[in-house]
Coordinates of C-alpha atoms and ligand atoms in Angstrom, one line a residue:
M1340 CA -4.7 -2.2 -50.4
K1341 CA -5.4 -0.6 -47.0
Q1342 CA -2.7 -1.1 -44.3
K1343 CA -3.7 -3.3 -41.3
V1344 CA -4.1 -1.4 -38.0
L1345 CA -5.0 -3.2 -34.7
K1346 CA -7.2 -1.5 -32.1
Q1347 CA -6.0 -3.0 -28.9
A1348 CA -8.2 -1.1 -26.5
S1349 CA -11.4 0.9 -26.3
L1350 CA -11.4 4.2 -28.4
P1351 CA -14.0 6.8 -29.2
D1352 CA -16.4 5.8 -31.9
A1353 CA -15.4 8.8 -34.1
L1354 CA -11.7 7.9 -33.9
T1355 CA -12.6 4.2 -34.7
A1356 CA -14.6 5.4 -37.7
A1357 CA -11.9 7.8 -38.9
L1358 CA -9.3 5.0 -38.7
S1359 CA -11.5 2.5 -40.5
E1360 CA -12.1 5.0 -43.3
R1361 CA -8.4 5.1 -44.1
Y1362 CA -7.0 1.8 -42.8
D1363 CA -8.0 -1.9 -42.5
L1364 CA -8.9 -1.6 -38.8
H1365 CA -9.1 -4.8 -36.8
E1366 CA -10.3 -5.6 -33.3
L1367 CA -8.2 -7.7 -30.9
A1368 CA -10.5 -10.7 -31.6
D1369 CA -9.0 -10.8 -35.2
I1370 CA -5.4 -11.0 -34.0
A1371 CA -4.6 -14.6 -34.8
A1372 CA -5.5 -14.0 -38.5
I1373 CA -3.6 -10.8 -39.0
A1374 CA -0.7 -10.9 -36.5
D1375 CA 2.0 -11.1 -39.2
E1376 CA 0.7 -8.1 -41.1
V1377 CA 0.0 -5.6 -38.3
T1378 CA 2.3 -2.6 -38.5
V1379 CA 0.4 -0.2 -36.1
V1380 CA -1.4 -0.8 -32.8
I1381 CA -3.7 1.8 -31.2
T1382 CA -4.2 1.5 -27.5
N1383 CA -5.3 3.8 -24.7
G1384 CA -4.0 5.1 -21.4
E1385 CA -5.4 2.3 -19.2
A1386 CA -4.4 -0.6 -21.4
V1387 CA -1.4 -2.9 -21.0
V1388 CA 0.9 -3.6 -23.9
T1389 CA 3.4 -6.3 -22.8
R1390 CA 6.8 -7.4 -24.2
E1391 CA 5.1 -10.7 -25.2
F1392 CA 2.4 -8.8 -27.1
I1393 CA 5.0 -6.7 -28.9
A1394 CA 7.0 -9.8 -29.8
S1395 CA 3.9 -11.5 -31.2
L1396 CA 3.6 -8.9 -33.9
P1397 CA 6.7 -9.2 -36.1
A1398 CA 5.8 -6.4 -38.5
L1399 CA 4.9 -3.9 -35.8
K1400 CA 6.4 -0.4 -36.2
L1401 CA 4.2 1.9 -34.1
I1402 CA 2.2 1.9 -30.9
A1403 CA -0.1 5.0 -30.8
V1404 CA -1.5 5.7 -27.3
F1405 CA -4.8 7.5 -27.0
G1406 CA -3.7 9.3 -23.8
V1407 CA -0.7 11.0 -22.4
G1408 CA 0.2 8.3 -19.8
Y1409 CA 2.0 5.4 -21.5
D1410 CA 2.9 3.5 -18.3
G1411 CA 0.9 0.5 -19.6
V1412 CA 3.3 0.1 -22.6
D1413 CA 6.5 -1.7 -22.2
V1414 CA 8.5 1.1 -23.9
V1415 CA 11.8 -0.7 -23.4
A1416 CA 10.6 -3.8 -25.2
A1417 CA 9.1 -1.5 -27.9
R1418 CA 12.6 0.2 -28.4
E1419 CA 14.3 -3.2 -28.5
H1420 CA 11.9 -4.3 -31.3
G1421 CA 12.3 -1.1 -33.2
V1422 CA 8.8 0.0 -32.4
A1423 CA 8.0 3.7 -31.9
V1424 CA 5.5 4.9 -29.4
T1425 CA 3.3 8.1 -29.6
H1426 CA 1.0 9.6 -27.0
T1427 CA -1.3 12.7 -26.7
P1428 CA 0.5 15.3 -24.4
G1429 CA -0.8 18.8 -23.9
V1430 CA -4.3 18.6 -25.4
L1431 CA -5.8 17.1 -22.3
T1432 CA -3.8 19.2 -19.7
D1433 CA -6.6 21.8 -19.1
D1434 CA -9.3 19.2 -18.6
V1435 CA -7.3 17.1 -16.1
A1436 CA -6.3 20.3 -14.2
D1437 CA -9.9 21.4 -14.1
L1438 CA -11.1 18.1 -12.7
A1439 CA -8.2 18.1 -10.2
I1440 CA -9.4 21.4 -8.8
G1441 CA -13.0 20.1 -8.9
L1442 CA -12.0 17.1 -6.8
L1443 CA -10.0 19.3 -4.4
L1444 CA -13.0 21.6 -3.9
A1445 CA -15.6 18.8 -3.7
T1446 CA -13.5 16.9 -1.2
S1447 CA -12.7 19.7 1.1
R1448 CA -16.2 21.2 1.0
Q1449 CA -17.9 17.8 0.9
I1450 CA -20.1 18.8 -2.0
V1451 CA -21.3 15.3 -2.8
A1452 CA -22.1 14.5 0.8
A1453 CA -23.9 17.8 1.1
Q1454 CA -26.1 17.0 -2.0
K1455 CA -27.0 13.6 -0.4
F1456 CA -27.8 15.4 2.8
I1457 CA -30.5 17.4 1.0
E1458 CA -31.7 14.4 -1.0
Q1459 CA -32.0 12.4 2.2
E1460 CA -34.2 15.2 3.7
K1461 CA -31.8 15.8 6.6
W1462 CA -31.7 19.5 6.2
R1463 CA -34.9 20.0 8.1
D1464 CA -33.2 18.6 11.2
G1465 CA -30.3 21.2 11.0
G1466 CA -27.5 22.4 8.8
F1467 CA -24.8 20.4 7.1
Q1468 CA -21.5 19.8 9.0
W1469 CA -18.8 22.4 8.6
T1470 CA -16.0 21.7 6.2
R1471 CA -12.5 22.8 5.3
K1472 CA -11.3 26.0 3.7
V1473 CA -9.4 25.8 0.3
S1474 CA -8.5 29.5 -0.3
G1475 CA -5.1 30.3 1.1
A1476 CA -4.3 26.6 2.1
R1477 CA -1.1 24.8 1.2
L1478 CA -1.1 22.8 -2.0
G1479 CA 1.8 20.2 -2.4
I1480 CA 2.1 18.9 -6.0
F1481 CA 4.0 15.6 -6.6
G1482 CA 5.0 15.8 -10.3
M1483 CA 5.3 19.3 -11.6
G1484 CA 4.9 18.6 -15.3
R1485 CA 2.3 19.9 -17.8
I1486 CA -0.7 18.9 -15.6
G1487 CA 0.9 19.8 -12.3
Q1488 CA 1.8 23.3 -13.6
A1489 CA -1.8 23.8 -14.9
I1490 CA -3.1 22.9 -11.5
A1491 CA -0.7 25.3 -9.8
R1492 CA -1.8 28.1 -12.1
R1493 CA -5.4 27.5 -11.2
A1494 CA -4.6 27.2 -7.5
E1495 CA -3.0 30.6 -7.6
G1496 CA -6.5 31.9 -8.2
F1497 CA -7.4 30.6 -4.8
E1498 CA -4.3 32.3 -3.3
M1499 CA -3.0 28.8 -2.3
D1500 CA 0.6 28.5 -1.1
I1501 CA 2.2 26.1 -3.6
A1502 CA 5.2 23.8 -3.4
Y1503 CA 6.2 20.7 -5.4
H1504 CA 8.4 17.7 -5.6
S1505 CA 9.7 16.1 -8.8
R1506 CA 13.0 14.3 -9.5
R1507 CA 14.7 17.7 -10.1
P1508 CA 13.8 21.4 -9.5
D1509 CA 12.7 23.4 -12.5
S1510 CA 14.3 26.8 -12.1
S1511 CA 11.9 28.4 -14.6
L1512 CA 9.0 27.8 -12.3
P1513 CA 7.9 30.3 -9.6
W1514 CA 6.9 27.7 -7.1
R1515 CA 9.0 26.3 -4.2
F1516 CA 10.7 23.0 -4.8
I1517 CA 10.9 20.5 -1.9
D1518 CA 13.5 17.8 -2.5
D1519 CA 11.8 15.1 -0.5
L1520 CA 8.2 13.7 -0.9
R1521 CA 7.7 13.1 2.8
T1522 CA 8.6 16.7 3.7
L1523 CA 6.2 17.9 0.9
A1524 CA 3.5 15.8 2.4
E1525 CA 4.2 17.1 6.0
W1526 CA 4.0 20.7 4.6
S1527 CA 0.8 20.2 2.6
D1528 CA -2.9 20.7 3.5
F1529 CA -3.7 19.1 0.1
L1530 CA -1.3 16.7 -1.6
M1531 CA -2.0 16.5 -5.4
I1532 CA -0.6 13.5 -7.3
C1533 CA 0.5 14.3 -10.9
V1534 CA 3.4 12.0 -11.6
P1535 CA 3.2 9.3 -14.3
G1536 CA 2.5 5.7 -13.3
G1537 CA 4.9 2.9 -13.7
A1538 CA 7.6 1.1 -11.8
Q1539 CA 9.4 4.3 -10.6
T1540 CA 6.3 5.7 -8.9
Q1541 CA 4.5 2.5 -7.9
G1542 CA 3.2 2.7 -4.3
K1543 CA 5.0 6.0 -3.6
I1544 CA 2.1 7.3 -1.6
D1545 CA 2.4 4.8 1.2
Q1546 CA 1.6 4.7 4.9
A1547 CA 4.6 6.9 5.7
I1548 CA 3.6 9.6 3.2
L1549 CA 0.0 9.5 4.4
S1550 CA 0.9 9.8 8.0
A1551 CA 3.2 12.7 7.1
L1552 CA 0.1 14.3 5.3
G1553 CA -1.6 14.0 8.6
P1554 CA -5.1 14.1 10.1
Q1555 CA -5.9 17.5 8.6
G1556 CA -4.4 16.6 5.2
M1557 CA -6.3 15.6 2.0
L1558 CA -5.0 13.5 -0.9
I1559 CA -6.1 14.2 -4.5
N1560 CA -5.0 11.7 -7.2
I1561 CA -5.6 12.4 -10.9
S1562 CA -2.5 10.5 -12.2
R1563 CA -2.6 6.7 -11.8
G1564 CA -4.0 4.4 -9.2
S1565 CA -0.7 2.6 -9.1
V1566 CA 1.0 5.5 -7.4
V1567 CA -1.1 5.1 -4.2
D1568 CA -0.9 2.1 -1.9
E1569 CA -4.7 1.7 -1.9
A1570 CA -4.7 -0.5 1.2
A1571 CA -2.6 2.1 3.1
L1572 CA -5.0 4.8 1.9
I1573 CA -8.1 2.9 3.2
D1574 CA -6.4 2.2 6.5
A1575 CA -5.4 5.9 6.8
L1576 CA -9.1 6.9 6.2
D1577 CA -10.4 4.3 8.6
K1578 CA -8.1 5.6 11.3
A1579 CA -8.7 9.3 10.4
A1580 CA -4.9 9.5 9.8
I1581 CA -5.8 11.8 6.8
A1582 CA -8.8 14.0 6.5
G1583 CA -10.1 12.9 3.1
A1584 CA -9.3 12.0 -0.5
G1585 CA -10.5 12.9 -4.0
L1586 CA -9.7 10.2 -6.5
D1587 CA -10.1 9.9 -10.3
V1588 CA -7.9 6.8 -10.7
F1589 CA -7.7 3.5 -8.9
A1590 CA -5.4 0.5 -8.6
A1591 CA -7.6 -2.1 -10.4
E1592 CA -10.0 -0.1 -12.6
P1593 CA -12.9 -0.4 -13.2
N1594 CA -13.0 -2.0 -9.7
V1595 CA -13.2 0.6 -6.9
P1596 CA -12.8 -0.9 -3.4
A1597 CA -16.1 -0.7 -1.4
A1598 CA -14.1 0.8 1.4
L1599 CA -13.5 4.0 -0.7
Q1600 CA -17.2 4.4 -1.4
Q1601 CA -20.0 6.0 0.6
R1602 CA -17.7 8.1 2.7
D1603 CA -18.5 11.8 3.3
N1604 CA -14.8 12.7 3.0
V1605 CA -14.0 10.7 -0.2
V1606 CA -15.0 11.9 -3.6
I1607 CA -14.5 9.4 -6.5
T1608 CA -14.8 9.8 -10.2
P1609 CA -14.4 7.0 -12.9
H1610 CA -11.0 8.0 -14.6
M1611 CA -12.8 10.8 -16.5
A1612 CA -10.4 13.7 -16.1
S1613 CA -9.8 14.1 -19.9
A1614 CA -13.3 12.9 -20.9
T1615 CA -14.9 16.0 -22.4
W1616 CA -16.2 16.1 -26.0
E1617 CA -13.7 18.9 -26.9
T1618 CA -10.6 17.1 -25.5
R1619 CA -11.5 13.6 -26.7
R1620 CA -11.8 15.2 -30.2
E1621 CA -8.3 16.7 -29.9
M1622 CA -6.8 13.4 -28.5
S1623 CA -8.4 11.6 -31.4
R1624 CA -7.0 14.1 -33.9
L1625 CA -3.5 13.7 -32.5
V1626 CA -3.7 9.8 -32.6
L1627 CA -4.8 10.0 -36.2
E1628 CA -2.1 12.5 -37.2
N1629 CA 0.6 10.3 -35.6
V1630 CA -0.7 7.2 -37.5
N1631 CA -1.0 9.2 -40.8
A1632 CA 2.5 10.6 -40.3
W1633 CA 4.0 7.2 -39.8
F1634 CA 2.3 5.7 -42.9
S1635 CA 3.3 8.7 -45.0
G1636 CA 7.0 8.6 -43.9
Q1637 CA 6.7 11.9 -42.1
P1638 CA 8.2 12.6 -38.6
L1639 CA 5.9 11.5 -35.8
I1640 CA 4.0 14.4 -34.2
T1641 CA 4.2 13.5 -30.5
P1642 CA 6.6 10.6 -30.0
V1643 CA 7.5 9.3 -26.6
S1644 CA 11.2 9.6 -25.9
Q1645 CA 12.5 6.0 -25.7
Ligands
NAP17 P1 4.5 15.3 -17.6 O1 4.4 16.6 -18.2 O2 5.5 14.3 -18.1 O3 4.7 15.5 -16.0 C1 5.1 14.5 -15.2 C2 5.9 15.1 -14.0 O4 6.2 14.0 -13.1 C3 7.1 15.8 -14.4 O5 7.2 17.0 -13.7 C4 8.2 14.8 -14.0 O6 9.4 15.6 -13.6 C5 7.6 14.2 -12.8 N1 8.1 12.8 -12.5 C6 8.3 11.8 -13.4 N2 8.7 10.7 -12.8 C7 8.9 11.1 -11.5 C8 9.3 10.4 -10.3 N3 9.7 9.1 -10.4 N4 9.4 11.0 -9.2 C9 9.0 12.3 -9.1 N5 8.5 13.0 -10.1 C10 8.5 12.4 -11.3 O7 3.1 14.5 -17.7 P2 1.6 15.2 -17.7 O8 1.2 15.5 -19.0 O9 1.6 16.3 -16.6 O10 0.8 13.9 -17.1 C11 1.0 13.4 -15.9 C12 0.3 12.1 -15.7 O11 -1.1 12.3 -15.5 C13 0.3 11.1 -16.9 O12 1.5 10.4 -17.0 C14 -1.0 10.3 -16.6 O13 -0.6 9.2 -15.8 C15 -1.8 11.2 -15.8 N6 -3.1 11.5 -16.5 C16 -4.3 11.1 -16.0 C17 -5.4 11.4 -16.6 C18 -6.8 11.0 -16.1 O14 -7.7 10.8 -16.9 N7 -6.9 10.9 -14.8 C19 -5.4 12.1 -17.8 C20 -4.2 12.5 -18.3 C21 -3.0 12.2 -17.6 P3 10.8 15.1 -13.5 O15 11.0 14.3 -14.7 O16 11.7 16.3 -13.4 O17 10.9 14.2 -12.2
8YV18 C1 -7.6 8.7 -20.6 C2 -5.4 9.1 -19.4 O1 -8.6 8.4 -19.8 O2 -4.1 10.5 -20.9 C3 -4.1 9.7 -19.9 O3 -3.0 9.2 -19.5 O4 -5.3 8.4 -18.4 C4 -6.7 9.6 -19.9 O5 -6.6 10.8 -20.6 C5 -7.1 7.6 -21.3 O6 -5.9 7.6 -22.0 C6 -8.2 7.0 -22.3 O7 -8.2 5.7 -22.2

């Protein structure tokens, strides 16, 4: 008999099909009927897996996250219930770094507004407003992990001056460590957010950090909307306290505040940094390998350290 697996959040069709082939895959709507028999839950990077949800599944042994960020999962509760958690690190790093650089360029050079300028037939009345130079500018990275480092390597191609802040310096890295986020923001022309979401980073980009970034500074966020105090960001944009923002993630997705839309100096994308065919295939493969490993008694491929 096939093992019962619960799909708790949206997943690619191909992954859903591959899971269904091997396991008795159920949607969340079936939960009442199968709660006692579910051993594996599959979720994604945006979903929330609470302590109560974990406690409601007495046979649960594994939560497999389709994504590297697992801030939505109550990992402490999982550990206390003897439930392992896996995620998909590494395979999406390049895509997220690529989009981060894309947002940085699009925001500083106002590429989206420039396209609208042509489409609205304004070019005949004169050229587009001048924008800001990227090459040689200062890039501050908050969270110098896999993605932060991939962004820094790309930024070196633009001869950017790079510095970072994490909880501790990494002596193996060639870039300057700044031991205080506010000082990093003051120093930066572009502040790139690459830390995980969750309680420790909640609202870290607040009014004080945005004013330290200053009227010439731009914020790029590809990590989690929770890291940025969105009201403070809107206020800073309204007051021209910062120069612009490039955002792939938001506090209450899929809702994006109207105040962040239709601005020449704000570029927004719908949490799509890892959403290429190639990377979504690799993320799916890794989820499947972790689930297969668990059912065959093999070591998990990419467990979260709990
Ligand atoms: P990672 O390798 O774990 O890097 C995270 C970095 O943040 C590490 O350098 C870590 O260094 C630092 N950090 C953690 N907590 C911190 C804190 N409280 N204060 C300061 N620094 C802290 O993770 P990754 O693979 O680069 O992914 C980063 C995040 O990107 C994910 O967690 C996810 O939220 C987001 N993401 C978004 C998308 C998207 O579609 N937009 C896609 C993939 C990932 P220390 O431990 O030394 O502080
Ligand atoms: C995905 C992500 O959009 O990996 C993450 O942490 O946020 C993204 O790669 C997400 O996991 C898919 O739902």
